[in-house]
Amino acid sequence: METELFVSIHIPIYKEPVSTVLKTVQAAINQNYSHFEVLVIYNNTPDSTYWKPIKTYCEQFSNQVKFLNFLNVKDFKAGALNEALPYIHPQTDLILTVDADYELNLNALKFINSDYIYNDHNLIQYPQHYNNLDIDCPVNAEFNHYFEFYSKSSASESLSLPTGTLSVINRESLEKLGGWPTVSITEDAQLGIQLFENNFSAKYIDRVIGSGAAPSEPAEFIKQRERWIYGNFQNLIYLLNSKKLPVAIKTKLIPQLTCWFNFNLFSYLILLTSAMSISFNLVTAASVLYIVPLTIVSLIISHLSKFYSFLQSTATFYLAIKAFIFHQGLVFQSSIYWLTYFIDSKLPFRRTSKVQSRFKPVYDSLYLVIPIQCIAMIFVNHRLHFLGISIFCYSLLLACGMYFFNIKLYKNYINQLTQYQLTYENSNNCPR
């Protein structure tokens, strides 16, 4: 029989719906495992309507659950997790972080225990699985390609960056790092970099141990993605400036950090500059016949490399195409949002709401699509027809992505509403 390591489950919470948190806490308590505790960690939530019902529930399991409520916490989620560290059980071996909307599987801790006993690593990351998305849904495929492609490719060298929820770290390792890092709003990836700076290891294991909710509305989806882009760009700057890591390791981590954004903005600026220059007769049309085709080729290579990651991470070619097109719906954010780091390098953490409200489509990509189409028309007007048509076709890809993004999220939104209505009707029809 395997030795059971003591696991401390940490659930950081900020203004989450009571019903959501209750399911998360219940799933954590109901583990088919003996040696564990649950820390329910509220932070900066003075409104008692959010936390009081949860506190009442937790008091029924006071021997195993610790309810913590911290006010005036700095450094957002990482700060709250650090505040909770003095309260962990003295026998704690492993610390498992679980987002407030994630429900652990019944045997999650058993799998974690086995994986740690048979894998000599300081941190293990499990995949994020979404209970409100179908497996063959392009939205799920777009989310999942990070784990299926980037995490798996780095797992063989134990250089997998953690992604926050369902991350398990050895307590001793976390204490040696001085707790959770607070220099980035994606503290999970930053934690991974600091682990590698201290010659520790982190491995991705492709085993579903829990599931949560993906945002179903475009605005919340984009808010989450912008947080990932901004936080990972913070981490990219930190990584590039790190003197503790060799170039070989940095090259393994950079693709993981840049999964959600790209530097195609430079290509767009070259196209814009070229179009404006020939439009105002600053240069001749012939003078851009080298730089513009090279720029178009660089964009093609960028998108083909991303498509390849979807092709390697999805079950079918058709699903890879749909996930790729859906990804284009975020082209405005992925190409530009990282620039906000240079405006303010200390932006606050923005919570993503998973609660459904009125569906509102988002057309941010038009800020990119329309200028690109104008560039295409300028080239056509100056008899650079092939270049202009190529650029216009590229803009159509981005436009299709924008509409596909909204349509697929709307379909998931309707499916969830239908599911909620059926659940509500069934509960009302149950005999009492």
Tab-separated table of N, CA and C in Angstrom, residues 122-263:
chain	number	residue	atom	x	y	z
A	122	ASN	N	9.445	18.710	-8.286
A	122	ASN	CA	9.061	19.689	-7.273
A	122	ASN	C	7.640	20.195	-7.489
A	123	LEU	N	7.201	20.165	-8.739
A	123	LEU	CA	5.841	20.627	-9.059
A	123	LEU	C	5.266	19.756	-10.162
A	124	ILE	N	3.975	19.466	-10.039
A	124	ILE	CA	3.262	18.749	-11.094
A	124	ILE	C	2.046	19.577	-11.502
A	125	GLN	N	1.887	19.729	-12.811
A	125	GLN	CA	0.738	20.456	-13.349
A	125	GLN	C	-0.183	19.482	-14.072
A	126	TYR	N	-1.490	19.578	-13.766
A	126	TYR	CA	-2.490	18.767	-14.447
A	126	TYR	C	-3.291	19.645	-15.409
A	127	PRO	N	-3.903	19.046	-16.423
A	127	PRO	CA	-4.627	19.857	-17.419
A	127	PRO	C	-5.871	20.510	-16.842
A	128	GLN	N	-6.195	21.660	-17.398
A	128	GLN	CA	-7.441	22.323	-17.048
A	128	GLN	C	-8.531	21.784	-17.959
A	129	HIS	N	-9.562	21.247	-17.337
A	129	HIS	CA	-10.660	20.622	-18.076
A	129	HIS	C	-11.922	21.437	-17.799
A	130	TYR	N	-12.744	21.628	-18.835
A	130	TYR	CA	-13.919	22.506	-18.688
A	130	TYR	C	-15.205	21.701	-18.775
A	131	ASN	N	-16.015	21.811	-17.727
A	131	ASN	CA	-17.249	21.041	-17.670
A	131	ASN	C	-18.400	21.689	-18.433
A	132	ASN	N	-18.192	22.909	-18.951
A	132	ASN	CA	-19.247	23.563	-19.719
A	132	ASN	C	-18.901	23.648	-21.206
A	133	LEU	N	-17.910	22.843	-21.643
A	133	LEU	CA	-17.539	22.794	-23.055
A	133	LEU	C	-17.503	21.346	-23.525
A	134	ASP	N	-18.029	21.092	-24.718
A	134	ASP	CA	-17.919	19.758	-25.312
A	134	ASP	C	-16.475	19.504	-25.716
A	135	ILE	N	-16.066	18.238	-25.684
A	135	ILE	CA	-14.686	17.875	-26.008
A	135	ILE	C	-14.326	18.281	-27.436
A	136	ASP	N	-15.272	18.107	-28.377
A	136	ASP	CA	-14.996	18.419	-29.782
A	136	ASP	C	-15.399	19.838	-30.165
A	137	CYS	N	-15.586	20.690	-29.165
A	137	CYS	CA	-15.927	22.089	-29.407
A	137	CYS	C	-14.653	22.868	-29.731
A	138	PRO	N	-14.663	23.755	-30.741
A	138	PRO	CA	-13.453	24.525	-31.071
A	138	PRO	C	-12.980	25.429	-29.947
A	139	VAL	N	-13.907	25.879	-29.098
A	139	VAL	CA	-13.513	26.710	-27.954
A	139	VAL	C	-12.648	25.878	-27.010
A	140	ASN	N	-13.078	24.651	-26.742
A	140	ASN	CA	-12.302	23.761	-25.887
A	140	ASN	C	-10.957	23.416	-26.519
A	141	ALA	N	-10.966	23.182	-27.829
A	141	ALA	CA	-9.721	22.855	-28.533
A	141	ALA	C	-8.746	24.022	-28.483
A	142	GLU	N	-9.268	25.250	-28.566
A	142	GLU	CA	-8.398	26.427	-28.516
A	142	GLU	C	-7.762	26.565	-27.141
A	143	PHE	N	-8.527	26.337	-26.099
A	143	PHE	CA	-7.988	26.334	-24.737
A	143	PHE	C	-6.961	25.207	-24.569
A	144	ASN	N	-7.366	24.022	-25.013
A	144	ASN	CA	-6.617	22.807	-24.699
A	144	ASN	C	-5.314	22.674	-25.472
A	145	HIS	N	-5.148	23.433	-26.553
A	145	HIS	CA	-3.931	23.261	-27.349
A	145	HIS	C	-2.687	23.664	-26.568
A	146	TYR	N	-2.852	24.511	-25.538
A	146	TYR	CA	-1.700	24.862	-24.719
A	146	TYR	C	-1.136	23.613	-24.027
A	147	PHE	N	-2.019	22.841	-23.434
A	147	PHE	CA	-1.574	21.646	-22.715
A	147	PHE	C	-1.145	20.544	-23.678
A	148	GLU	N	-1.939	20.319	-24.724
A	148	GLU	CA	-1.673	19.212	-25.636
A	148	GLU	C	-0.416	19.428	-26.474
A	149	PHE	N	-0.073	20.662	-26.713
A	149	PHE	CA	1.104	20.938	-27.548
A	149	PHE	C	2.267	21.488	-26.726
A	150	TYR	N	2.060	22.606	-26.057
A	150	TYR	CA	3.162	23.284	-25.372
A	150	TYR	C	3.580	22.554	-24.096
A	151	SER	N	2.611	22.193	-23.257
A	151	SER	CA	2.950	21.509	-22.004
A	151	SER	C	3.532	20.125	-22.253
A	152	LYS	N	2.936	19.391	-23.175
A	152	LYS	CA	3.435	18.042	-23.459
A	152	LYS	C	4.836	18.068	-24.049
A	153	SER	N	5.108	19.038	-24.922
A	153	SER	CA	6.421	19.095	-25.561
A	153	SER	C	7.527	19.429	-24.573
A	154	SER	N	7.183	20.115	-23.473
A	154	SER	CA	8.186	20.487	-22.474
A	154	SER	C	8.248	19.490	-21.314
A	155	ALA	N	7.274	18.588	-21.246
A	155	ALA	CA	7.191	17.662	-20.113
A	155	ALA	C	8.368	16.698	-20.065
A	156	SER	N	8.866	16.296	-21.234
A	156	SER	CA	9.956	15.318	-21.267
A	156	SER	C	11.231	15.850	-20.614
A	157	GLU	N	11.381	17.173	-20.590
A	157	GLU	CA	12.550	17.786	-19.971
A	157	GLU	C	12.232	18.410	-18.614
A	158	SER	N	11.023	18.146	-18.130
A	158	SER	CA	10.577	18.658	-16.820
A	158	SER	C	10.674	20.176	-16.753
A	159	LEU	N	10.243	20.834	-17.846
A	159	LEU	CA	10.272	22.293	-17.923
A	159	LEU	C	8.880	22.844	-18.228
A	160	SER	N	7.860	22.202	-17.661
A	160	SER	CA	6.485	22.633	-17.894
A	160	SER	C	6.113	23.749	-16.928
A	161	LEU	N	5.705	24.880	-17.477
A	161	LEU	CA	5.277	25.987	-16.621
A	161	LEU	C	3.907	25.684	-16.022
A	162	PRO	N	3.724	25.952	-14.727
A	162	PRO	CA	2.399	25.746	-14.114
A	162	PRO	C	1.396	26.775	-14.617
A	163	THR	N	0.130	26.428	-14.526
A	163	THR	CA	-0.927	27.316	-15.015
A	163	THR	C	-1.918	27.693	-13.913
A	164	GLY	N	-1.509	27.556	-12.666
A	164	GLY	CA	-2.367	28.012	-11.568
A	164	GLY	C	-3.199	26.911	-10.978
A	165	THR	N	-4.424	26.800	-11.430
A	165	THR	CA	-5.299	25.792	-10.850
A	165	THR	C	-4.827	24.392	-11.212
A	166	LEU	N	-5.019	23.457	-10.272
A	166	LEU	CA	-4.583	22.064	-10.400
A	166	LEU	C	-3.069	21.945	-10.515
A	167	SER	N	-2.383	22.893	-9.882
A	167	SER	CA	-0.926	22.812	-9.737
A	167	SER	C	-0.626	22.272	-8.343
A	168	VAL	N	0.292	21.320	-8.271
A	168	VAL	CA	0.680	20.727	-6.989
A	168	VAL	C	2.169	20.964	-6.786
A	169	ILE	N	2.514	21.630	-5.704
A	169	ILE	CA	3.915	21.921	-5.445
A	169	ILE	C	4.339	21.346	-4.105
A	170	ASN	N	5.550	20.878	-4.063
A	170	ASN	CA	6.131	20.402	-2.819
A	170	ASN	C	6.265	21.578	-1.854
A	171	ARG	N	5.792	21.385	-0.638
A	171	ARG	CA	5.801	22.481	0.336
A	171	ARG	C	7.211	23.031	0.578
A	172	GLU	N	8.169	22.136	0.705
A	172	GLU	CA	9.544	22.558	0.968
A	172	GLU	C	10.081	23.433	-0.169
A	173	SER	N	9.730	23.082	-1.395
A	173	SER	CA	10.184	23.860	-2.553
A	173	SER	C	9.587	25.257	-2.534
A	174	LEU	N	8.291	25.354	-2.230
A	174	LEU	CA	7.637	26.657	-2.176
A	174	LEU	C	8.246	27.529	-1.085
A	175	GLU	N	8.541	26.929	0.046
A	175	GLU	CA	9.143	27.696	1.145
A	175	GLU	C	10.546	28.185	0.778
A	176	LYS	N	11.299	27.379	0.027
A	176	LYS	CA	12.634	27.805	-0.393
A	176	LYS	C	12.573	28.995	-1.341
A	177	LEU	N	11.475	29.078	-2.102
A	177	LEU	CA	11.303	30.214	-3.008
A	177	LEU	C	10.791	31.453	-2.289
A	178	GLY	N	10.412	31.285	-1.019
A	178	GLY	CA	9.876	32.420	-0.268
A	178	GLY	C	8.392	32.630	-0.475
A	179	GLY	N	7.691	31.592	-0.937
A	179	GLY	CA	6.251	31.694	-1.163
A	179	GLY	C	5.939	31.991	-2.619
A	180	TRP	N	4.691	32.348	-2.856
A	180	TRP	CA	4.236	32.637	-4.212
A	180	TRP	C	4.806	33.967	-4.695
A	181	PRO	N	5.351	34.018	-5.909
A	181	PRO	CA	5.899	35.280	-6.431
A	181	PRO	C	4.786	36.274	-6.723
A	182	THR	N	5.093	37.544	-6.547
A	182	THR	CA	4.075	38.597	-6.702
A	182	THR	C	4.462	39.632	-7.756
A	183	VAL	N	5.446	39.316	-8.582
A	183	VAL	CA	5.907	40.297	-9.573
A	183	VAL	C	5.107	40.230	-10.864
A	184	SER	N	4.157	39.288	-10.955
A	184	SER	CA	3.362	39.137	-12.170
A	184	SER	C	1.928	38.789	-11.794
A	185	ILE	N	0.967	39.182	-12.647
A	185	ILE	CA	-0.429	38.825	-12.377
A	185	ILE	C	-0.732	37.400	-12.841
A	186	THR	N	0.211	36.768	-13.543
A	186	THR	CA	0.134	35.313	-13.775
A	186	THR	C	1.234	34.684	-12.925
A	187	GLU	N	0.932	34.633	-11.635
A	187	GLU	CA	1.923	34.192	-10.650
A	187	GLU	C	2.332	32.739	-10.858
A	188	ASP	N	1.459	31.962	-11.508
A	188	ASP	CA	1.756	30.552	-11.723
A	188	ASP	C	2.963	30.355	-12.642
A	189	ALA	N	2.952	31.039	-13.788
A	189	ALA	CA	4.082	30.929	-14.713
A	189	ALA	C	5.353	31.498	-14.092
A	190	GLN	N	5.196	32.586	-13.338
A	190	GLN	CA	6.349	33.181	-12.661
A	190	GLN	C	6.937	32.195	-11.652
A	191	LEU	N	6.073	31.463	-10.955
A	191	LEU	CA	6.526	30.443	-10.019
A	191	LEU	C	7.378	29.398	-10.741
A	192	GLY	N	6.930	28.992	-11.931
A	192	GLY	CA	7.673	28.008	-12.693
A	192	GLY	C	9.070	28.493	-13.060
A	193	ILE	N	9.157	29.740	-13.495
A	193	ILE	CA	10.465	30.298	-13.863
A	193	ILE	C	11.393	30.312	-12.657
A	194	GLN	N	10.865	30.720	-11.505
A	194	GLN	CA	11.703	30.761	-10.301
A	194	GLN	C	12.106	29.359	-9.836
A	195	LEU	N	11.240	28.382	-10.077
A	195	LEU	CA	11.622	27.002	-9.772
A	195	LEU	C	12.836	26.598	-10.600
A	196	PHE	N	12.794	26.902	-11.880
A	196	PHE	CA	13.897	26.522	-12.763
A	196	PHE	C	15.174	27.307	-12.442
A	197	GLU	N	15.014	28.539	-11.972
A	197	GLU	CA	16.181	29.310	-11.561
A	197	GLU	C	16.893	28.668	-10.372
A	198	ASN	N	16.146	27.896	-9.592
A	198	ASN	CA	16.714	27.222	-8.420
A	198	ASN	C	16.974	25.737	-8.671
A	199	ASN	N	17.058	25.378	-9.959
A	199	ASN	CA	17.357	23.989	-10.358
A	199	ASN	C	16.298	22.993	-9.908
A	200	PHE	N	15.066	23.471	-9.750
A	200	PHE	CA	13.952	22.586	-9.452
A	200	PHE	C	13.313	22.145	-10.769
A	201	SER	N	12.398	21.198	-10.684
A	201	SER	CA	11.743	20.676	-11.885
A	201	SER	C	10.225	20.801	-11.768
A	202	ALA	N	9.584	20.870	-12.917
A	202	ALA	CA	8.121	20.919	-12.977
A	202	ALA	C	7.671	20.093	-14.168
A	203	LYS	N	6.750	19.183	-13.931
A	203	LYS	CA	6.324	18.263	-14.986
A	203	LYS	C	4.824	18.336	-15.209
A	204	TYR	N	4.442	18.282	-16.464
A	204	TYR	CA	3.031	18.206	-16.823
A	204	TYR	C	2.629	16.739	-16.950
A	205	ILE	N	1.547	16.359	-16.285
A	205	ILE	CA	1.009	14.996	-16.390
A	205	ILE	C	-0.395	15.080	-16.966
A	206	ASP	N	-0.600	14.401	-18.059
A	206	ASP	CA	-1.862	14.477	-18.797
A	206	ASP	C	-2.908	13.573	-18.159
A	207	ARG	N	-3.414	14.027	-17.023
A	207	ARG	CA	-4.437	13.275	-16.292
A	207	ARG	C	-5.459	14.275	-15.759
A	208	VAL	N	-6.716	14.099	-16.114
A	208	VAL	CA	-7.772	15.008	-15.653
A	208	VAL	C	-8.133	14.654	-14.219
A	209	ILE	N	-7.922	15.609	-13.304
A	209	ILE	CA	-8.258	15.368	-11.897
A	209	ILE	C	-9.357	16.310	-11.405
A	210	GLY	N	-9.836	17.167	-12.281
A	210	GLY	CA	-10.889	18.098	-11.904
A	210	GLY	C	-11.322	18.912	-13.103
A	211	SER	N	-12.434	19.609	-12.951
A	211	SER	CA	-12.946	20.420	-14.059
A	211	SER	C	-13.567	21.700	-13.527
A	212	GLY	N	-13.538	22.727	-14.375
A	212	GLY	CA	-14.098	24.026	-13.995
A	212	GLY	C	-14.905	24.607	-15.129
A	213	ALA	N	-15.162	25.898	-15.030
A	213	ALA	CA	-16.000	26.574	-16.021
A	213	ALA	C	-15.167	27.534	-16.858
A	214	ALA	N	-15.393	27.497	-18.152
A	214	ALA	CA	-14.772	28.459	-19.059
A	214	ALA	C	-15.724	29.638	-19.228
A	215	PRO	N	-15.208	30.843	-19.411
A	215	PRO	CA	-16.090	31.987	-19.642
A	215	PRO	C	-16.904	31.789	-20.917
A	216	SER	N	-18.184	32.110	-20.861
A	216	SER	CA	-19.063	31.864	-22.006
A	216	SER	C	-19.433	33.137	-22.752
A	217	GLU	N	-19.049	34.285	-22.229
A	217	GLU	CA	-19.363	35.552	-22.877
A	217	GLU	C	-18.095	36.192	-23.434
A	218	PRO	N	-18.184	36.775	-24.632
A	218	PRO	CA	-16.993	37.326	-25.286
A	218	PRO	C	-16.193	38.307	-24.428
A	219	ALA	N	-16.867	39.214	-23.736
A	219	ALA	CA	-16.148	40.220	-22.952
A	219	ALA	C	-15.333	39.578	-21.834
A	220	GLU	N	-15.907	38.589	-21.155
A	220	GLU	CA	-15.187	37.907	-20.076
A	220	GLU	C	-14.078	37.013	-20.627
A	221	PHE	N	-14.365	36.386	-21.754
A	221	PHE	CA	-13.348	35.563	-22.414
A	221	PHE	C	-12.131	36.417	-22.759
A	222	ILE	N	-12.388	37.582	-23.324
A	222	ILE	CA	-11.308	38.488	-23.716
A	222	ILE	C	-10.586	39.027	-22.494
A	223	LYS	N	-11.318	39.324	-21.442
A	223	LYS	CA	-10.691	39.808	-20.209
A	223	LYS	C	-9.702	38.775	-19.669
A	224	GLN	N	-10.113	37.523	-19.662
A	224	GLN	CA	-9.225	36.459	-19.205
A	224	GLN	C	-7.987	36.352	-20.097
A	225	ARG	N	-8.208	36.402	-21.410
A	225	ARG	CA	-7.089	36.277	-22.334
A	225	ARG	C	-6.126	37.462	-22.209
A	226	GLU	N	-6.670	38.642	-22.019
A	226	GLU	CA	-5.806	39.812	-21.844
A	226	GLU	C	-4.956	39.690	-20.587
A	227	ARG	N	-5.519	39.104	-19.532
A	227	ARG	CA	-4.745	38.890	-18.304
A	227	ARG	C	-3.603	37.908	-18.558
A	228	TRP	N	-3.895	36.852	-19.299
A	228	TRP	CA	-2.851	35.877	-19.622
A	228	TRP	C	-1.754	36.515	-20.477
A	229	ILE	N	-2.165	37.307	-21.459
A	229	ILE	CA	-1.187	37.947	-22.350
A	229	ILE	C	-0.307	38.909	-21.565
A	230	TYR	N	-0.935	39.774	-20.785
A	230	TYR	CA	-0.184	40.783	-20.036
A	230	TYR	C	0.737	40.131	-19.003
A	231	GLY	N	0.179	39.190	-18.238
A	231	GLY	CA	0.977	38.536	-17.202
A	231	GLY	C	2.133	37.741	-17.778
A	232	ASN	N	1.889	37.039	-18.870
A	232	ASN	CA	2.970	36.257	-19.470
A	232	ASN	C	4.004	37.143	-20.149
A	233	PHE	N	3.599	38.317	-20.608
A	233	PHE	CA	4.602	39.240	-21.145
A	233	PHE	C	5.470	39.781	-20.009
A	234	GLN	N	4.858	40.031	-18.845
A	234	GLN	CA	5.654	40.386	-17.662
A	234	GLN	C	6.697	39.297	-17.390
A	235	ASN	N	6.245	38.057	-17.456
A	235	ASN	CA	7.143	36.932	-17.187
A	235	ASN	C	8.203	36.772	-18.276
A	236	LEU	N	7.837	37.100	-19.511
A	236	LEU	CA	8.801	37.026	-20.605
A	236	LEU	C	9.936	38.023	-20.387
A	237	ILE	N	9.588	39.234	-19.980
A	237	ILE	CA	10.614	40.242	-19.686
A	237	ILE	C	11.504	39.771	-18.542
A	238	TYR	N	10.875	39.213	-17.514
A	238	TYR	CA	11.641	38.679	-16.374
A	238	TYR	C	12.578	37.566	-16.838
A	239	LEU	N	12.052	36.661	-17.673
A	239	LEU	CA	12.847	35.531	-18.159
A	239	LEU	C	14.051	36.005	-18.974
A	240	LEU	N	13.823	36.949	-19.874
A	240	LEU	CA	14.907	37.431	-20.726
A	240	LEU	C	15.994	38.132	-19.914
A	241	ASN	N	15.597	38.741	-18.792
A	241	ASN	CA	16.566	39.448	-17.940
A	241	ASN	C	17.224	38.534	-16.906
A	242	SER	N	16.725	37.313	-16.788
A	242	SER	CA	17.262	36.395	-15.787
A	242	SER	C	18.686	35.974	-16.137
A	243	LYS	N	19.559	36.076	-15.153
A	243	LYS	CA	20.953	35.659	-15.337
A	243	LYS	C	21.207	34.263	-14.758
A	244	LYS	N	20.151	33.669	-14.193
A	244	LYS	CA	20.304	32.362	-13.562
A	244	LYS	C	20.021	31.202	-14.517
A	245	LEU	N	19.344	31.503	-15.631
A	245	LEU	CA	18.941	30.440	-16.539
A	245	LEU	C	19.765	30.491	-17.828
A	246	PRO	N	20.239	29.348	-18.302
A	246	PRO	CA	20.968	29.318	-19.567
A	246	PRO	C	20.034	29.553	-20.748
A	247	VAL	N	20.591	29.914	-21.877
A	247	VAL	CA	19.802	30.202	-23.075
A	247	VAL	C	18.991	28.983	-23.498
A	248	ALA	N	19.547	27.801	-23.338
A	248	ALA	CA	18.851	26.577	-23.753
A	248	ALA	C	17.516	26.413	-23.024
A	249	ILE	N	17.504	26.696	-21.730
A	249	ILE	CA	16.254	26.587	-20.966
A	249	ILE	C	15.297	27.717	-21.340
A	250	LYS	N	15.821	28.904	-21.538
A	250	LYS	CA	14.968	30.031	-21.933
A	250	LYS	C	14.230	29.743	-23.230
A	251	THR	N	14.933	29.130	-24.179
A	251	THR	CA	14.290	28.821	-25.457
A	251	THR	C	13.177	27.792	-25.310
A	252	LYS	N	13.226	26.979	-24.255
A	252	LYS	CA	12.158	26.010	-23.992
A	252	LYS	C	10.948	26.675	-23.334
A	253	LEU	N	11.207	27.744	-22.598
A	253	LEU	CA	10.128	28.405	-21.862
A	253	LEU	C	9.428	29.485	-22.689
A	254	ILE	N	10.155	30.117	-23.604
A	254	ILE	CA	9.578	31.210	-24.387
A	254	ILE	C	8.332	30.791	-25.164
A	255	PRO	N	8.317	29.633	-25.851
A	255	PRO	CA	7.081	29.238	-26.557
A	255	PRO	C	5.878	29.097	-25.633
A	256	GLN	N	6.093	28.621	-24.407
A	256	GLN	CA	4.979	28.496	-23.459
A	256	GLN	C	4.450	29.869	-23.054
A	257	LEU	N	5.355	30.808	-22.834
A	257	LEU	CA	4.951	32.145	-22.402
A	257	LEU	C	4.262	32.922	-23.525
A	258	THR	N	4.639	32.642	-24.770
A	258	THR	CA	4.087	33.394	-25.900
A	258	THR	C	2.958	32.650	-26.608
A	259	CYS	N	2.435	31.619	-25.989
A	259	CYS	CA	1.364	30.840	-26.609
A	259	CYS	C	0.165	31.707	-26.965
A	260	TRP	N	-0.172	32.659	-26.109
A	260	TRP	CA	-1.408	33.432	-26.276
A	260	TRP	C	-1.194	34.776	-26.965
A	261	PHE	N	0.031	35.113	-27.313
A	261	PHE	CA	0.247	36.374	-28.039
A	261	PHE	C	1.360	36.206	-29.061
A	262	ASN	N	1.479	37.207	-29.917
A	262	ASN	CA	2.491	37.174	-30.976
A	262	ASN	C	2.996	38.597	-31.212
A	263	PHE	N	3.945	38.701	-32.124
A	263	PHE	CA	4.532	40.003	-32.437
A	263	PHE	C	4.238	40.417	-33.875
